[in-house]
mmCIF file of C-alpha atoms in Angstrom:
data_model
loop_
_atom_site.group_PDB
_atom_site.id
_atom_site.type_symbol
_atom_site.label_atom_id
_atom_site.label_comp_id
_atom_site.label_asym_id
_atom_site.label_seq_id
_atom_site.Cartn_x
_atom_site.Cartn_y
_atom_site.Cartn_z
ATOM 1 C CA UNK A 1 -94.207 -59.295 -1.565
ATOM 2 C CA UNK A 2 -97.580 -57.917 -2.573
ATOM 3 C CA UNK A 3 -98.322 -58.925 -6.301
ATOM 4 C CA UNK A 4 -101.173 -55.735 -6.202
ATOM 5 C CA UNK A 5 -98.423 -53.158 -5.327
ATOM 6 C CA UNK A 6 -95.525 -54.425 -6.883
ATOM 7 C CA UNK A 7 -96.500 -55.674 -10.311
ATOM 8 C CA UNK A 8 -100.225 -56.484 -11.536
ATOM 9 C CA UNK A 9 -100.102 -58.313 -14.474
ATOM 10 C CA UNK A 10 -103.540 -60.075 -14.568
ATOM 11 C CA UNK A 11 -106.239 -57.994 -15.335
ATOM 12 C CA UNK A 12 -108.177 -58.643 -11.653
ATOM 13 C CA UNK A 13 -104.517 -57.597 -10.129
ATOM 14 C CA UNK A 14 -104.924 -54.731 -12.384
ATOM 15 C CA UNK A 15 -108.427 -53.803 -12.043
ATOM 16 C CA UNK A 16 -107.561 -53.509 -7.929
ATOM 17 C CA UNK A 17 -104.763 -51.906 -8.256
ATOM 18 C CA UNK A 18 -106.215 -49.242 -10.127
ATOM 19 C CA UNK A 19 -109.463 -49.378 -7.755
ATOM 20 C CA UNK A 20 -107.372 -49.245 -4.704
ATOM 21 C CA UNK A 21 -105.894 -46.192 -6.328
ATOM 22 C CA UNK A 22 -109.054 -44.043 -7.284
ATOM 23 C CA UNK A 23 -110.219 -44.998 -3.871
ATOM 24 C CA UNK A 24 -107.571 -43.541 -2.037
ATOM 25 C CA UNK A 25 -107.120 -40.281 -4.148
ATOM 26 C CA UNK A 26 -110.475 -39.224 -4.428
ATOM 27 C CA UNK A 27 -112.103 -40.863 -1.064
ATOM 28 C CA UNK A 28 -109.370 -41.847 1.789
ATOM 29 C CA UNK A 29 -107.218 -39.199 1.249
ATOM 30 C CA UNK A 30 -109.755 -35.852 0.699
ATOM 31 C CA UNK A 31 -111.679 -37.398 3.877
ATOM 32 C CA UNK A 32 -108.677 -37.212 5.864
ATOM 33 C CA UNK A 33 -107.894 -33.619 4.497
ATOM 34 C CA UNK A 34 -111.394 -32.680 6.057
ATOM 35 C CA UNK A 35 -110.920 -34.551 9.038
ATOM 36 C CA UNK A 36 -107.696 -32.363 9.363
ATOM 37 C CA UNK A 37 -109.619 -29.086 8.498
ATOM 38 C CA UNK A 38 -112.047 -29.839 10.585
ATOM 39 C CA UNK A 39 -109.722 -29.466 13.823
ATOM 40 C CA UNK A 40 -105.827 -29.501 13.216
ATOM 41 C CA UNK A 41 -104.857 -30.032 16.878
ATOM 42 C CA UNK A 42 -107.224 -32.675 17.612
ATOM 43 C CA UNK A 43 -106.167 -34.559 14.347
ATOM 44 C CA UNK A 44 -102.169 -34.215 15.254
ATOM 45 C CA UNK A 45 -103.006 -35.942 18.115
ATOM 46 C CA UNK A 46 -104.771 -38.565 16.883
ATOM 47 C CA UNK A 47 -101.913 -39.353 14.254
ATOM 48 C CA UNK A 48 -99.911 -41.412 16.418
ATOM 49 C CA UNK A 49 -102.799 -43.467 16.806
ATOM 50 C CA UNK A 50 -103.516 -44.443 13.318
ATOM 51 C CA UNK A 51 -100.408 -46.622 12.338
ATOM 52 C CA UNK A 52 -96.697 -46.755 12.221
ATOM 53 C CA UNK A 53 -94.351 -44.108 11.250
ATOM 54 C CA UNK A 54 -94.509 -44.299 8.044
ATOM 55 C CA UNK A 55 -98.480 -44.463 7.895
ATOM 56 C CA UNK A 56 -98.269 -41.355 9.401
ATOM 57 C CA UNK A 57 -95.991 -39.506 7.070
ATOM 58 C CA UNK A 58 -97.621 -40.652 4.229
ATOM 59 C CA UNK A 59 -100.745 -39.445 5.536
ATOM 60 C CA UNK A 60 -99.456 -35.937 6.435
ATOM 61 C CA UNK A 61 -97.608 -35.434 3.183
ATOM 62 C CA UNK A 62 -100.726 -36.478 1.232
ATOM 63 C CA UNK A 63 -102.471 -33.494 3.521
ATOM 64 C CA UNK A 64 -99.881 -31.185 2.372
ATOM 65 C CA UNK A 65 -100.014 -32.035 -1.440
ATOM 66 C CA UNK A 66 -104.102 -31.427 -1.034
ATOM 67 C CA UNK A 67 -103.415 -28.539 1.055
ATOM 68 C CA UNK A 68 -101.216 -26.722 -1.828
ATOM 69 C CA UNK A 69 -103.632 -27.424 -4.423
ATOM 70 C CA UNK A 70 -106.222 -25.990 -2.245
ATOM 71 C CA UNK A 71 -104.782 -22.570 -1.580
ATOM 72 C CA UNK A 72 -104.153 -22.219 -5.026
ATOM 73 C CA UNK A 73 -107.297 -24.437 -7.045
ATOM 74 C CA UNK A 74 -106.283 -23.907 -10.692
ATOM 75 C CA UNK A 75 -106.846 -26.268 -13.774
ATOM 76 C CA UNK A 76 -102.703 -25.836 -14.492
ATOM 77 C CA UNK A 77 -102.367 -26.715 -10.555
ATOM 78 C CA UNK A 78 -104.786 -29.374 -11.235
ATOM 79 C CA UNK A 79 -102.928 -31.143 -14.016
ATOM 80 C CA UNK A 80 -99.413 -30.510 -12.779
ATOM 81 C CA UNK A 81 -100.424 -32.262 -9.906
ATOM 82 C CA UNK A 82 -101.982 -34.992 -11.983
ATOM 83 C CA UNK A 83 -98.763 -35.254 -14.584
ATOM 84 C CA UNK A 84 -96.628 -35.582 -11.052
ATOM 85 C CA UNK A 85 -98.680 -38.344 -9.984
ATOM 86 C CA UNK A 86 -98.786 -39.961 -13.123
ATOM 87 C CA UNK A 87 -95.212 -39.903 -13.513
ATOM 88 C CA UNK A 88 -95.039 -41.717 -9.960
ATOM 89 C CA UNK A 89 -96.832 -44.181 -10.556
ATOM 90 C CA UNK A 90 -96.232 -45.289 -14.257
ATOM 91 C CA UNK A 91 -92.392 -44.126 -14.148
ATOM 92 C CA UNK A 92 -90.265 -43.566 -10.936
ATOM 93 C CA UNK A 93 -92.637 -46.814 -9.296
ATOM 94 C CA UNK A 94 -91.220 -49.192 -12.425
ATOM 95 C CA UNK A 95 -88.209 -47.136 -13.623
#
């Protein structure tokens, strides 16, 4: 079981977890939203390619929760989508 994911209580565990976080939120994720902009088709078939199953959903829903923020780009959209994600991760994760 991955200390990192699971429960990082020294501060190094911490400090990567939350690193690992940040990364993927505002680098792996909005790269992959461009790559999908960039050409849909091409990028659906690619997605078999890039990992299991569940790689691949997770990738595609994080696509979709970009995508809704994008049609509609407003500082409420911007912070419900932040207190969702906060709750996720410091509540529902632990609870």
């Amino acid at each position: 079981m991955c200390t990192l994911k699971n429960f990082p209580h020294a501060i190094e565990h911490c400090i990567e977890w939350s690193r690992d976080i940040f990364e993927g939120y505002f680098s792996d994720t909005p790269k992959e939203v461009n790559n999908f902009l960039a050409d849909p088709n091409t990028y659906l078939q690619r997605l078999p390619s890039m990992g299991n199953v569940a790689v691949q959903k997770d990738k595609l829903e994080k696509i979709s929760d970009y995508m809704k923020l994008l049609n509609e780009p407003t500082f409420e959209n911007c912070v419900r989508a932040a207190r969702f994600k906060m709750q996720d991760l410091f509540h529902d994760t632990i609870a």
